[in-house]
Coordinates of C-alpha atoms in Angstrom, one line a residue:
M28 CA -67.2 83.2 -10.2
K29 CA -66.6 84.9 -13.5
E30 CA -64.1 83.0 -15.6
K31 CA -61.3 84.6 -17.6
L32 CA -59.3 82.7 -20.2
Y33 CA -56.2 82.5 -18.0
T34 CA -58.2 81.3 -14.9
I35 CA -59.9 78.3 -16.7
P36 CA -57.0 75.8 -16.4
V37 CA -56.5 76.5 -12.7
N38 CA -60.2 76.2 -12.0
E39 CA -60.4 73.0 -14.0
G40 CA -57.3 71.6 -12.2
F41 CA -59.1 72.0 -8.9
E42 CA -62.2 70.3 -10.3
T43 CA -60.4 67.1 -11.2
E44 CA -60.4 65.5 -7.8
D45 CA -56.8 64.6 -8.5
E46 CA -54.3 63.9 -5.7
C47 CA -52.6 67.3 -6.8
P48 CA -54.6 69.8 -8.9
F49 CA -51.2 71.2 -10.2
C50 CA -50.1 67.7 -11.4
A51 CA -53.4 67.6 -13.5
M52 CA -52.6 71.0 -15.0
E53 CA -48.9 70.0 -15.6
R54 CA -49.8 66.7 -17.4
T55 CA -52.2 68.8 -19.7
E56 CA -49.5 71.3 -20.4
E57 CA -46.9 68.5 -21.1
Q58 CA -49.2 66.8 -23.6
R59 CA -49.9 70.2 -25.3
A60 CA -46.1 70.8 -25.5
I61 CA -45.4 67.4 -26.9
R62 CA -48.2 67.8 -29.5
Y63 CA -46.8 71.4 -30.3
F64 CA -43.3 70.2 -31.0
A65 CA -44.2 66.8 -32.7
G66 CA -47.9 66.9 -33.5
P67 CA -49.8 67.2 -36.8
G68 CA -49.2 70.9 -37.3
A69 CA -45.5 70.1 -37.9
S70 CA -44.4 73.1 -35.9
Y71 CA -41.0 71.4 -35.8
M72 CA -40.5 72.6 -39.4
E73 CA -40.9 76.3 -38.3
P74 CA -37.5 78.1 -38.1
D75 CA -38.3 79.6 -34.7
V76 CA -39.4 76.3 -33.2
R77 CA -36.4 74.5 -34.6
A78 CA -34.2 77.2 -33.2
S79 CA -35.5 76.5 -29.7
T80 CA -35.1 72.8 -29.9
D81 CA -31.6 73.2 -31.4
R82 CA -30.7 75.4 -28.4
A83 CA -32.3 73.5 -25.6
G84 CA -32.7 70.0 -26.9
F85 CA -34.8 67.6 -24.7
C86 CA -34.3 65.9 -21.4
G87 CA -34.3 62.1 -21.3
G88 CA -37.9 61.9 -19.9
H89 CA -39.3 64.1 -22.6
M90 CA -37.2 62.4 -25.3
K91 CA -38.8 59.2 -24.4
K92 CA -42.2 60.7 -24.4
L93 CA -41.5 62.2 -27.9
Y94 CA -40.5 58.8 -29.0
D95 CA -43.7 57.3 -27.5
Y96 CA -45.8 59.9 -29.2
G97 CA -45.1 58.3 -32.5
N98 CA -43.8 61.0 -34.9
A99 CA -40.5 59.2 -35.8
L100 CA -39.7 61.5 -38.7
G101 CA -40.4 64.7 -36.7
C102 CA -38.2 63.6 -33.8
A103 CA -35.4 62.6 -36.2
L104 CA -35.5 66.0 -37.9
M105 CA -35.2 67.8 -34.6
L106 CA -32.5 65.7 -33.3
Q107 CA -30.7 65.9 -36.6
T108 CA -30.2 69.7 -36.4
Y109 CA -29.5 69.4 -32.7
Y110 CA -26.8 66.9 -33.3
A111 CA -25.3 69.2 -35.9
G112 CA -24.8 72.2 -33.5
L113 CA -23.8 69.9 -30.7
L114 CA -21.1 68.2 -32.8
E115 CA -19.8 71.5 -34.0
E116 CA -19.5 72.8 -30.4
M117 CA -17.8 69.5 -29.3
Q118 CA -15.4 69.6 -32.0
A119 CA -14.3 73.1 -31.1
Q120 CA -14.0 72.1 -27.4
L121 CA -12.4 68.7 -27.7
E122 CA -10.0 69.2 -30.6
N123 CA -7.1 70.4 -28.2
Y124 CA -8.8 69.5 -24.9
D125 CA -6.7 69.3 -21.7
L126 CA -7.7 68.9 -18.2
P127 CA -6.9 71.8 -15.8
P128 CA -4.0 71.3 -13.3
Q129 CA -4.9 69.0 -10.3
K130 CA -6.0 71.1 -7.4
G131 CA -3.7 71.3 -4.4
V132 CA -3.9 72.6 -0.9
F133 CA -2.8 76.1 -2.0
T134 CA -4.5 76.2 -5.4
K135 CA -6.3 79.5 -5.9
K136 CA -10.0 79.5 -6.6
R137 CA -11.1 79.9 -10.1
P138 CA -11.8 83.7 -10.8
Q139 CA -15.4 84.5 -11.2
S140 CA -14.8 86.0 -14.6
E141 CA -13.2 82.7 -15.9
E142 CA -15.2 80.6 -18.3
S143 CA -16.8 77.6 -16.7
P144 CA -15.3 74.2 -17.3
Y145 CA -16.6 72.3 -20.4
W146 CA -18.0 69.5 -18.2
Q147 CA -20.2 72.1 -16.6
R148 CA -21.6 73.3 -20.0
L149 CA -22.2 69.6 -21.0
K150 CA -24.2 68.9 -17.8
E151 CA -26.2 72.1 -18.7
R152 CA -26.8 70.7 -22.1
V153 CA -27.9 67.3 -20.8
N154 CA -30.3 68.9 -18.3
S155 CA -31.8 71.5 -20.9
C156 CA -35.1 70.8 -22.5
A157 CA -37.4 72.7 -24.8
I158 CA -40.5 71.0 -23.4
C159 CA -39.5 71.5 -19.8
E160 CA -39.0 75.3 -20.6
K161 CA -42.5 75.5 -22.2
V162 CA -44.2 73.6 -19.4
D163 CA -42.4 75.4 -16.6
Y164 CA -43.3 78.8 -18.1
N165 CA -46.9 78.0 -18.2
M166 CA -46.9 76.3 -14.7
A167 CA -45.4 79.6 -13.2
R168 CA -48.3 81.5 -14.5
Y169 CA -50.8 79.0 -13.0
F170 CA -49.2 79.3 -9.6
E171 CA -49.5 83.1 -9.8
T172 CA -53.1 82.7 -11.0
F173 CA -53.9 80.5 -7.9
F174 CA -53.0 83.3 -5.6
Y175 CA -55.0 85.8 -7.8
L176 CA -58.1 83.6 -7.6
L177 CA -57.9 83.4 -3.7
K178 CA -60.1 86.6 -3.7
E179 CA -62.9 84.5 -4.8
P180 CA -64.8 82.6 -2.0
E181 CA -65.9 79.9 -4.5
F182 CA -62.3 79.1 -5.5
R183 CA -61.1 79.0 -1.8
Q184 CA -63.9 76.4 -1.3
K185 CA -62.4 74.4 -4.1
V186 CA -59.0 74.5 -2.5
E187 CA -60.5 73.4 0.8
K188 CA -62.3 70.4 -0.8
S189 CA -59.2 69.3 -2.8
K190 CA -56.9 66.5 -1.9
G191 CA -53.9 68.8 -1.3
F192 CA -50.8 68.6 -3.4
C193 CA -47.8 66.5 -4.3
M194 CA -44.6 67.5 -2.4
R195 CA -43.0 68.9 -5.6
H196 CA -45.8 71.3 -6.3
F197 CA -46.5 72.0 -2.7
A198 CA -42.9 73.2 -2.3
Q199 CA -43.5 75.5 -5.5
L200 CA -46.7 76.8 -4.0
L201 CA -45.0 77.8 -0.8
E202 CA -42.2 79.4 -2.7
T203 CA -44.6 81.4 -4.9
A204 CA -46.6 82.4 -1.9
E205 CA -43.7 84.5 -0.6
D206 CA -44.1 86.8 -3.5
H207 CA -47.8 86.5 -4.6
L208 CA -49.9 85.6 -1.6
P209 CA -52.2 88.7 -0.9
N210 CA -52.0 89.8 2.7
A211 CA -55.9 89.7 2.8
H212 CA -55.7 85.9 2.6
R213 CA -52.5 85.2 4.4
E214 CA -54.3 84.0 7.5
W215 CA -56.6 81.7 5.5
F216 CA -53.7 80.3 3.5
C217 CA -51.5 79.6 6.6
K218 CA -54.5 77.9 8.4
T219 CA -55.8 76.0 5.6
V220 CA -53.2 74.8 3.1
P221 CA -50.6 73.2 5.5
G222 CA -53.4 71.3 7.3
L223 CA -54.8 70.2 4.0
M224 CA -51.5 68.9 3.0
L225 CA -50.9 67.0 6.2
E226 CA -54.4 65.6 6.3
N227 CA -54.1 64.2 2.8
M228 CA -50.4 62.9 3.2
A229 CA -51.8 61.0 6.2
R230 CA -54.7 59.6 4.1
V231 CA -52.5 58.4 1.3
K232 CA -50.1 56.7 3.8
E233 CA -53.0 55.0 5.4
D234 CA -54.1 53.6 2.1
L235 CA -50.4 52.5 1.4
D236 CA -50.2 50.8 4.8
W237 CA -53.4 48.9 4.0
M238 CA -52.1 47.9 0.7
V239 CA -49.0 46.4 2.4
A240 CA -51.2 44.8 5.1
K241 CA -53.4 43.0 2.5
Y242 CA -50.4 40.9 1.5
D243 CA -50.7 39.3 4.9
Y244 CA -52.8 36.1 4.6
R245 CA -54.8 37.0 7.6
N246 CA -56.2 40.1 5.8
A247 CA -56.9 38.3 2.5
S248 CA -60.6 38.2 2.9
K249 CA -61.0 41.9 4.1
P250 CA -62.1 44.5 1.8
R251 CA -59.3 46.4 -0.2
G252 CA -60.9 49.8 0.5
N253 CA -58.9 52.6 -1.2
S254 CA -55.7 50.6 -1.3
R255 CA -56.1 49.3 -4.9
D256 CA -54.2 52.2 -6.5
A257 CA -52.4 53.3 -3.3
L258 CA -48.9 52.7 -4.8
Q259 CA -49.6 54.9 -7.9
R260 CA -51.1 57.7 -5.6
S261 CA -48.3 57.5 -3.1
M262 CA -45.7 57.9 -5.8
Q263 CA -47.7 60.9 -7.3
K264 CA -47.9 62.5 -3.8
L265 CA -44.1 62.3 -3.4
Q266 CA -42.9 63.2 -6.9
G267 CA -45.8 64.5 -8.9
I268 CA -45.8 61.7 -11.4
Y269 CA -48.4 59.4 -12.9
P270 CA -46.6 55.9 -13.0
A271 CA -49.7 54.1 -14.3
D272 CA -50.3 56.5 -17.2
K273 CA -50.2 54.9 -20.6
P274 CA -47.9 56.6 -23.2
Y275 CA -49.4 59.8 -24.8
K276 CA -49.6 59.0 -28.5
N277 CA -50.3 60.8 -31.7
E278 CA -53.9 59.7 -32.6

């Protein structure tokens, strides 16, 4: 199978033997994004990069990972200008703030053209994240590349030998399939991928069951089998996370 630059991350993801190849790709992209914003290259000093962080900020999860990465000054500088814009907006909104009238039985619905309430814009700010945006953009490309690579028998074999996907990425895979699955491989996909998912979900549950059973004194002398890391793998299978990962740090 001839590699192209944009197919390498997807092929490498399916060579990791991870519980979810897309999780492996996403972890790599997330670390790249953290390094991009707060790494040695000091991209946070570039005007266009700072404009993106001032606009989007960071979600709580990625703010913690930026903190763990170890560039305190870089994080502080990004938050400093983000705070400046946020405070200016809040001052404009809250100086003469008043709640709308309480809704009654006959209260008319808010017109579509009317500006959304301030609490809604605050929630959008809290949920907005420059790292999420960067990772999500690249992951969307990887899902599209997955369907492009299905034309290669060697890649289909990689998929068949994989351990399936986490639920989060499986849902995204099915969603992307609606627009990007080639008709020539529709039958293969529908026969292979759901069965692969069910088989591996059952495998992880079996490992989790045995982990729980090992707490029974009657099973204390029996071999652990694959149950030693069953809790971590079962969490990944459900939410696409790596709970046992150590913090990613600036080396």
